[in-house]
mmCIF file with all atom_site columns, C-alpha atoms in Angstrom:
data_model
loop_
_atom_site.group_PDB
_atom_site.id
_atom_site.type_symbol
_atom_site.label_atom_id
_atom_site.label_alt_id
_atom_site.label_comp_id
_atom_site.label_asym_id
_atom_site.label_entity_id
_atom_site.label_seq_id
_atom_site.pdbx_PDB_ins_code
_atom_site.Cartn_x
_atom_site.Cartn_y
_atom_site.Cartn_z
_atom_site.occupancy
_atom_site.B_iso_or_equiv
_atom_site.pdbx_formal_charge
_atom_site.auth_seq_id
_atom_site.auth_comp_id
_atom_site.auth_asym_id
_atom_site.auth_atom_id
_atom_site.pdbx_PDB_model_num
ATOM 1   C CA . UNK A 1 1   ? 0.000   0.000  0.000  1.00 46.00 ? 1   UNK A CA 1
ATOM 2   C CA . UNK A 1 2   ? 1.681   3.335  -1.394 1.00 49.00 ? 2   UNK A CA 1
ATOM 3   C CA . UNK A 1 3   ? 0.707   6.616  0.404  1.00 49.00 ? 3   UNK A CA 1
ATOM 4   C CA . UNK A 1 4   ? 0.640   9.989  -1.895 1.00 53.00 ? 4   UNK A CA 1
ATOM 5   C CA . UNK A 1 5   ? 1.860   13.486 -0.330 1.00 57.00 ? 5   UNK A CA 1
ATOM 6   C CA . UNK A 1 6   ? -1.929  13.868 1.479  1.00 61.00 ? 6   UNK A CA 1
ATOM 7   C CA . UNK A 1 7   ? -2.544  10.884 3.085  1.00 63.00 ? 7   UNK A CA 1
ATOM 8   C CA . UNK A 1 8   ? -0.415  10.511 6.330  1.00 57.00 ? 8   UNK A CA 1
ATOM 9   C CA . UNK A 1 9   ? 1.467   6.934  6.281  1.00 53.00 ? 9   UNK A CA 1
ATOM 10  C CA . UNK A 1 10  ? 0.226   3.930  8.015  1.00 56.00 ? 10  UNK A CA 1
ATOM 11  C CA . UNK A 1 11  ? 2.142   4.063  11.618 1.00 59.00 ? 11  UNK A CA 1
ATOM 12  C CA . UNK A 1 12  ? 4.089   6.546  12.666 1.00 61.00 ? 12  UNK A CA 1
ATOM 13  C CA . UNK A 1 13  ? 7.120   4.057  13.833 1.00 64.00 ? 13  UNK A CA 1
ATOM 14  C CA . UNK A 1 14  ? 6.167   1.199  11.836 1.00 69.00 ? 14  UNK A CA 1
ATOM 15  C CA . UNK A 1 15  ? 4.789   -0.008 14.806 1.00 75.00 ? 15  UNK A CA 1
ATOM 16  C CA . UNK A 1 16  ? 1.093   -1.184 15.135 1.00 78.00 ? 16  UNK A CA 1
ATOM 17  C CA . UNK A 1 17  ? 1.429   -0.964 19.133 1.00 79.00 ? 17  UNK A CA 1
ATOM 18  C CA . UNK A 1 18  ? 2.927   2.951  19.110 1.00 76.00 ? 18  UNK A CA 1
ATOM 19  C CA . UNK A 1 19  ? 0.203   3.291  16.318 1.00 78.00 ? 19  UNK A CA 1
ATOM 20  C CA . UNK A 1 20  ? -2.260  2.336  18.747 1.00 81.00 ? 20  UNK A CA 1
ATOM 21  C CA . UNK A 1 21  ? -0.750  4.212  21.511 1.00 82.00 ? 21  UNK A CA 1
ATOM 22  C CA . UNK A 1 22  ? -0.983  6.956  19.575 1.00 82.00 ? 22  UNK A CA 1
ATOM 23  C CA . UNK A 1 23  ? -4.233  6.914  18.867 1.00 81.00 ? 23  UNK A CA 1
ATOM 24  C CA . UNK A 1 24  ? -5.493  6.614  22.280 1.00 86.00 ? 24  UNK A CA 1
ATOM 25  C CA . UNK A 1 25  ? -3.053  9.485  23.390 1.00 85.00 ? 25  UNK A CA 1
ATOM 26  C CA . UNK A 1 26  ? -4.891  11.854 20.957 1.00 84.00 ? 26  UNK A CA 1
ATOM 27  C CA . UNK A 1 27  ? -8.242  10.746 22.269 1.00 85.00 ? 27  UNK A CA 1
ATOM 28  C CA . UNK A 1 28  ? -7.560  11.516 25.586 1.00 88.00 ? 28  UNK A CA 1
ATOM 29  C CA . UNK A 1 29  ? -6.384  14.949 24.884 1.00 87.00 ? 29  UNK A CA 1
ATOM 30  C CA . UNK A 1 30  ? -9.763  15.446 23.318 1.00 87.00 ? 30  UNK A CA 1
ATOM 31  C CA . UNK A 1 31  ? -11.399 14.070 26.316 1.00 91.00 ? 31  UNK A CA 1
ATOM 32  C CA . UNK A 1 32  ? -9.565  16.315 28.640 1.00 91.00 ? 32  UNK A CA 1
ATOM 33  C CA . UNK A 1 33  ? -10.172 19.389 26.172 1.00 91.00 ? 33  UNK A CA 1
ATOM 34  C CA . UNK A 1 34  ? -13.741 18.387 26.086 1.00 92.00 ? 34  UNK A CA 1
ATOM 35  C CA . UNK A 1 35  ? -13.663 18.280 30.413 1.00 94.00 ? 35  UNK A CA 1
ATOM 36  C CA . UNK A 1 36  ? -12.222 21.852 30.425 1.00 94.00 ? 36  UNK A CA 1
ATOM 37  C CA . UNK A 1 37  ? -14.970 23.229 28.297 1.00 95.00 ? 37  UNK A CA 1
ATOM 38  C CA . UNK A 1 38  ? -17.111 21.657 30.715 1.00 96.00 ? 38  UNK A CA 1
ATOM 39  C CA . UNK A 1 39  ? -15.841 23.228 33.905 1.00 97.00 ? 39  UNK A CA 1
ATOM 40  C CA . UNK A 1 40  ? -15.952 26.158 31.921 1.00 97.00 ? 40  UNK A CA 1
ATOM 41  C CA . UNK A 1 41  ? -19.443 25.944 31.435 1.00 97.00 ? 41  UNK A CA 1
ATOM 42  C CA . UNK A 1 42  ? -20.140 25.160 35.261 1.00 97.00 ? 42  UNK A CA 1
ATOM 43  C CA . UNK A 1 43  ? -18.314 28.123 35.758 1.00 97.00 ? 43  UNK A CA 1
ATOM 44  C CA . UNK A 1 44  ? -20.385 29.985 33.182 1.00 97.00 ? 44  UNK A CA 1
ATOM 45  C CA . UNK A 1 45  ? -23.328 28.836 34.392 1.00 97.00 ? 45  UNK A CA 1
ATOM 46  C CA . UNK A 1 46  ? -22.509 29.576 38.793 1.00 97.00 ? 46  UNK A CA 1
ATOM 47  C CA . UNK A 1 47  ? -21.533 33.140 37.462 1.00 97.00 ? 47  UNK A CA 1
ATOM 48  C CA . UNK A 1 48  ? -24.683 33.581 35.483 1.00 97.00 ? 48  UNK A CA 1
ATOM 49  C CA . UNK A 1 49  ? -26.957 32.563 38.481 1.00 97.00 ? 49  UNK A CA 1
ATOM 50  C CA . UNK A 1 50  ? -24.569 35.205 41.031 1.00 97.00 ? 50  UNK A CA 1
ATOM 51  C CA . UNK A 1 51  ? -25.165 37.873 38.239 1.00 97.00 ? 51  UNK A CA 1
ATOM 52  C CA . UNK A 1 52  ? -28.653 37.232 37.695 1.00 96.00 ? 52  UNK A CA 1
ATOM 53  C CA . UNK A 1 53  ? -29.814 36.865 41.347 1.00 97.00 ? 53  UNK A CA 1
ATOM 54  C CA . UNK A 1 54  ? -27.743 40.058 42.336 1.00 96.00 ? 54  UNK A CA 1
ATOM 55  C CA . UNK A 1 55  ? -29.212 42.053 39.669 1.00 95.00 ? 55  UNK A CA 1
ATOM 56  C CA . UNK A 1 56  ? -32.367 41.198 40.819 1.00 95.00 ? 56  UNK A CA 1
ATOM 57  C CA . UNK A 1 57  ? -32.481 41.856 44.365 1.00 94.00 ? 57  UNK A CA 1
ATOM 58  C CA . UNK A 1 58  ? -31.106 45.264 43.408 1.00 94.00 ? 58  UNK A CA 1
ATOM 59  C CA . UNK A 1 59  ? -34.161 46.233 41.304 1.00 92.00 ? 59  UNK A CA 1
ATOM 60  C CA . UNK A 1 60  ? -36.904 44.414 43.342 1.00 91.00 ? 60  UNK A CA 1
ATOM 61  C CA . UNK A 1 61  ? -35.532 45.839 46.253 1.00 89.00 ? 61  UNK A CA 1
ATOM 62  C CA . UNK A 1 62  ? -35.154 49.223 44.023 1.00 87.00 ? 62  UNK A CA 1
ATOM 63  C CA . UNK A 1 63  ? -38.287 49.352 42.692 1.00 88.00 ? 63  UNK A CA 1
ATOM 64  C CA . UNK A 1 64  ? -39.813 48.603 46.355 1.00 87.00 ? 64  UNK A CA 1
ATOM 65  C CA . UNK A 1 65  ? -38.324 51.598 47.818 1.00 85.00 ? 65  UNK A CA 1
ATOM 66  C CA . UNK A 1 66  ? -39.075 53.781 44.911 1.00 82.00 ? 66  UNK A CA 1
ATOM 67  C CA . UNK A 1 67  ? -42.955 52.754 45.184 1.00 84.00 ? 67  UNK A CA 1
ATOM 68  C CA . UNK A 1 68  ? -43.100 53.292 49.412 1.00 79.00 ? 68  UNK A CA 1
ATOM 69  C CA . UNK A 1 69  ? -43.146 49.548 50.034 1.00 76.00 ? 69  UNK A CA 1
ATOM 70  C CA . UNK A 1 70  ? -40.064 49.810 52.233 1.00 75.00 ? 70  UNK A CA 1
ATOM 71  C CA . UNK A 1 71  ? -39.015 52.788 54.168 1.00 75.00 ? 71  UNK A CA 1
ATOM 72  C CA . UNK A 1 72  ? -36.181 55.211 52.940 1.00 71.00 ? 72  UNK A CA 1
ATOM 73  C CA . UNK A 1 73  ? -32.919 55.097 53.696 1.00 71.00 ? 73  UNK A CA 1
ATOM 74  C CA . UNK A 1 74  ? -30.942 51.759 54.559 1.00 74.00 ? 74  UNK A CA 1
ATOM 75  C CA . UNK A 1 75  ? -28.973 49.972 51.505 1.00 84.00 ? 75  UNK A CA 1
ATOM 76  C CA . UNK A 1 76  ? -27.996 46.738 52.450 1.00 87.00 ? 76  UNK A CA 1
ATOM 77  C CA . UNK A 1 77  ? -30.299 45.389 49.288 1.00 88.00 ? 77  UNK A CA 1
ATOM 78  C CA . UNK A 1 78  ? -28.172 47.455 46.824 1.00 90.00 ? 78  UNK A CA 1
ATOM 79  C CA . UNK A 1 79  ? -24.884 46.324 48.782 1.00 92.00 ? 79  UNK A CA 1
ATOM 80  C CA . UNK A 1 80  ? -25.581 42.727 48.591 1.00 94.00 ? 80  UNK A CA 1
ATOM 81  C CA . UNK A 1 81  ? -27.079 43.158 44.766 1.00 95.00 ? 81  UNK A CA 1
ATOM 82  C CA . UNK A 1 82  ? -23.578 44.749 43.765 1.00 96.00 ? 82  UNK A CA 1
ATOM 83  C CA . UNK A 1 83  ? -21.811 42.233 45.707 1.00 96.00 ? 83  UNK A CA 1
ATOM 84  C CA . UNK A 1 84  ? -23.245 39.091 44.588 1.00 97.00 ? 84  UNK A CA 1
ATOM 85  C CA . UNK A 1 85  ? -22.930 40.407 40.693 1.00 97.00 ? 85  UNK A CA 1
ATOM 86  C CA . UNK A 1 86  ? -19.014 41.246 41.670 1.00 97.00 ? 86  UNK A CA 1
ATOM 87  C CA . UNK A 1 87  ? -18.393 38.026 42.929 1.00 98.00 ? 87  UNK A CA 1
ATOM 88  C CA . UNK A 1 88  ? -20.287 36.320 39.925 1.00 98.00 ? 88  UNK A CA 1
ATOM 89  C CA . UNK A 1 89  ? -17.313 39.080 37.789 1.00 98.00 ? 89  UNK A CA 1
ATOM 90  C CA . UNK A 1 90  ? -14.538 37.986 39.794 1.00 98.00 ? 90  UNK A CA 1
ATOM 91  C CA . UNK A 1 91  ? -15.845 33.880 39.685 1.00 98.00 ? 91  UNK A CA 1
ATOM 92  C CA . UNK A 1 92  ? -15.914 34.437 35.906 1.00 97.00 ? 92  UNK A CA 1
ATOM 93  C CA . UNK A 1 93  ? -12.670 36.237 35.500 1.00 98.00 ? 93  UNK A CA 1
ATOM 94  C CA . UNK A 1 94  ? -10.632 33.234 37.331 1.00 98.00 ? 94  UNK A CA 1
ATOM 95  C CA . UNK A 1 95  ? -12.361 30.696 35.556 1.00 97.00 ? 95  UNK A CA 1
ATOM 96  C CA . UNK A 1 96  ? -11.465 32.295 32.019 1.00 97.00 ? 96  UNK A CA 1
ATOM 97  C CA . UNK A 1 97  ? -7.595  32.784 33.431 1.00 96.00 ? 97  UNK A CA 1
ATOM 98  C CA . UNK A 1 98  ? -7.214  29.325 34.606 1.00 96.00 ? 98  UNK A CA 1
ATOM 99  C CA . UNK A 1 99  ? -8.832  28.086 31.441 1.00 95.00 ? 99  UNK A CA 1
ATOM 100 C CA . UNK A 1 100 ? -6.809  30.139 29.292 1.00 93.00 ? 100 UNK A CA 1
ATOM 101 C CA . UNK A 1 101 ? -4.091  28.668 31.159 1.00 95.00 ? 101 UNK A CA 1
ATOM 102 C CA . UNK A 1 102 ? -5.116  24.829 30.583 1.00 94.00 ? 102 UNK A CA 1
ATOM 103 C CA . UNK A 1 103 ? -5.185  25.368 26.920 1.00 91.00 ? 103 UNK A CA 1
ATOM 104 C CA . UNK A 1 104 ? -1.638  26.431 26.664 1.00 91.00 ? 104 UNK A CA 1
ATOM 105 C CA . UNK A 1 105 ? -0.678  23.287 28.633 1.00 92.00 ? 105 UNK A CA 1
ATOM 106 C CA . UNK A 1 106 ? -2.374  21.080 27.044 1.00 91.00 ? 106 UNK A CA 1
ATOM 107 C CA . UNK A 1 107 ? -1.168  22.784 23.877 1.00 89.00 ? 107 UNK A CA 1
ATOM 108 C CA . UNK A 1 108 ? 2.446   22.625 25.106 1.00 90.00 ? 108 UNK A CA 1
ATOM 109 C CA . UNK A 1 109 ? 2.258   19.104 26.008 1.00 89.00 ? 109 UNK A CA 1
ATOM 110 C CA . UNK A 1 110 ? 0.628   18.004 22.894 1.00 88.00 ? 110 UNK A CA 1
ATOM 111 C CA . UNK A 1 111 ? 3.337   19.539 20.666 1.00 87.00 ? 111 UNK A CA 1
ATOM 112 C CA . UNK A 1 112 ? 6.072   17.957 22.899 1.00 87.00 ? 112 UNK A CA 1
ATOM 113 C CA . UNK A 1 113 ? 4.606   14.509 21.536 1.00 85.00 ? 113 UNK A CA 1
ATOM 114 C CA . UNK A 1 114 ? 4.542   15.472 18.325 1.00 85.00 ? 114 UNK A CA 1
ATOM 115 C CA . UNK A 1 115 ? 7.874   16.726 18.073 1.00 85.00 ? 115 UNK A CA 1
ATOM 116 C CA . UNK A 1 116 ? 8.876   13.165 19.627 1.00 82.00 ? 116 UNK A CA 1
ATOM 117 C CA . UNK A 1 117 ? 6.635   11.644 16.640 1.00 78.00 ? 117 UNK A CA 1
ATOM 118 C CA . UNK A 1 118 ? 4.310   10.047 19.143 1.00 80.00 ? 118 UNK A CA 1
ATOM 119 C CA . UNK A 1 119 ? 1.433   11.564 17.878 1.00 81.00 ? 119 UNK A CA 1
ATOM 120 C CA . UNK A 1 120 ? 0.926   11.909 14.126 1.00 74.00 ? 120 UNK A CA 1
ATOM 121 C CA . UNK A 1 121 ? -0.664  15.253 13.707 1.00 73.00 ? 121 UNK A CA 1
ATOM 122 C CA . UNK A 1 122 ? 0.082   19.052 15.782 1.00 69.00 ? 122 UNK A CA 1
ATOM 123 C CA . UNK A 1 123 ? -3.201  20.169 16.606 1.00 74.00 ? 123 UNK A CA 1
ATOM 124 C CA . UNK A 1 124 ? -3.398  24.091 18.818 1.00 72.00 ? 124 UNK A CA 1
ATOM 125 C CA . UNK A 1 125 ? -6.556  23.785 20.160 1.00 75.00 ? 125 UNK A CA 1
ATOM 126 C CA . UNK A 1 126 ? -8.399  27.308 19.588 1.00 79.00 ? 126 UNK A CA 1
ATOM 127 C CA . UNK A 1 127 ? -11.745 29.335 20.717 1.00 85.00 ? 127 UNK A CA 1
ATOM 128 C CA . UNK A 1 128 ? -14.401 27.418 21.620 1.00 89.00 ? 128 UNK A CA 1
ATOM 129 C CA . UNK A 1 129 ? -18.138 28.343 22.151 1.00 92.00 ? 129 UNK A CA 1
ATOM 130 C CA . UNK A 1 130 ? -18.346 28.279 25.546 1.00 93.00 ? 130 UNK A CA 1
ATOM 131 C CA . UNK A 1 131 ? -15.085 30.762 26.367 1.00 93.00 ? 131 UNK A CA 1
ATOM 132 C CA . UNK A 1 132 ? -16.741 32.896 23.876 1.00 95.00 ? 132 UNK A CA 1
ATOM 133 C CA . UNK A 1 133 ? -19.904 32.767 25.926 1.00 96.00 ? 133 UNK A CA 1
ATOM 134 C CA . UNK A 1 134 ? -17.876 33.540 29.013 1.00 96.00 ? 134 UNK A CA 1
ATOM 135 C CA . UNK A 1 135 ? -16.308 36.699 27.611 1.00 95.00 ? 135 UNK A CA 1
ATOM 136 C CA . UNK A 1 136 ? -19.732 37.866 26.605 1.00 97.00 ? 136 UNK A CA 1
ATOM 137 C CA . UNK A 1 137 ? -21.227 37.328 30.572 1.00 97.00 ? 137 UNK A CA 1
ATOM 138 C CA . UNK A 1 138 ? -18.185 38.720 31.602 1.00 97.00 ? 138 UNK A CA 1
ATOM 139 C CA . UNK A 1 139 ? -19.226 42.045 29.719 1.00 97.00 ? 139 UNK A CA 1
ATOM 140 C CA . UNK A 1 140 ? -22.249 41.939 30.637 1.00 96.00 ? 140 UNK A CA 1
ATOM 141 C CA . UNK A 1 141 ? -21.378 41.343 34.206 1.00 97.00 ? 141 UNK A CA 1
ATOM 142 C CA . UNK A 1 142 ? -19.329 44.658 34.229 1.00 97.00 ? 142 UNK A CA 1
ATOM 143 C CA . UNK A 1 143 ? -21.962 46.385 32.462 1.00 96.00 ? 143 UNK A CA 1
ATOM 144 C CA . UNK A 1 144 ? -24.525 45.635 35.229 1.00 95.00 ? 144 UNK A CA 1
ATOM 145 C CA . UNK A 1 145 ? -21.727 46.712 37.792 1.00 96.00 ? 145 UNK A CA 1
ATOM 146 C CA . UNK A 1 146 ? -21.565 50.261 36.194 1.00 96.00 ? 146 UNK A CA 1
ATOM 147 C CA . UNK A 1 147 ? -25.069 50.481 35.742 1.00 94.00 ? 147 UNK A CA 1
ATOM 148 C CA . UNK A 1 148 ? -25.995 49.131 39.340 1.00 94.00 ? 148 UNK A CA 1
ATOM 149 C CA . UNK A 1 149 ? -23.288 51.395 40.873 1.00 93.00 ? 149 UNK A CA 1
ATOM 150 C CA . UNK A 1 150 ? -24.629 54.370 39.008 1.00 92.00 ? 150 UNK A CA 1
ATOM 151 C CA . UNK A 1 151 ? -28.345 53.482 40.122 1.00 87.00 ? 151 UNK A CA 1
ATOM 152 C CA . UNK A 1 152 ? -27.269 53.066 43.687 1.00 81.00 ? 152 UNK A CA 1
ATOM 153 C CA . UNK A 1 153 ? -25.309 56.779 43.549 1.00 79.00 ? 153 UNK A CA 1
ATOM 154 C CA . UNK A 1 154 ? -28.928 58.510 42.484 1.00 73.00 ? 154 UNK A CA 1
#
């Protein structure tokens, strides 16, 4: 069996058993990419609830206040709004970092096999849905922030 220029060749040591080896090595990089994304999305999804629950307490509480259903004065609802949406920011931002961080790893480690031909392809793993999703709660995290902050000040 000949192999043209864009077909890769049939082991990668002439061995069945490092072709084999190989193979599984490449699967379980895409089972422990597949496991980051996940804790990503737990983290997504913890940070959501913190950002959502905060910003709601702020404007029930708000909108109370503002219709004579509680008494002036006293902003422990806006404090703990603001502070549960912060935390759900500051959740967010570590889980992005320490994601962004895996990646590289797991980059780094996969081109170190590659370079010692135990793998038969490089492959960078890029963007994926979910850390886009996380950048966009992120903004929209800080956005509440300022806007929460700014309602708080009035």
């Amino acid at each position: 069996m000949s192999t043209t220029e864009n077909e890769e060749p049939p082991f990668i040591t002439g061995s069945p058993s490092v072709e084999l080896s190989a193979n599984r090595t490449s699967l379980s990089f895409e089972r422990t990419r597949m496991s980051a994304d996940r804790t990503l999305m737990s983290i997504v999804r913890t940070s959501l609830s913190l950002i959502s629950f905060g910003f709601t307490i702020f404007e029930a509480f708000r909108q109370l206040k503002n219709s004579g259903g509680l008494p002036a004065g006293g902003n422990a609802p806006a404090v703990m709004g603001i502070s549960l949406v912060s935390l759900g920011i500051v959740l967010l931002t570590l889980g992005i970092t320490s994601h962004m961080h895996f990646g590289k790893s797991l980059n780094s480690r996969r081109g170190r096999l590659y370079q010692w031909n135990l793998l038969h392809r490089d492959i960078s793993y890029s963007v994926t849905p979910t850390f886009v999703i996380a950048f966009l709660l992120l903004a929209i995290g800080v956005v509440a922030v300022i806007f929460m902050v700014g309602r708080a000040l009035l």
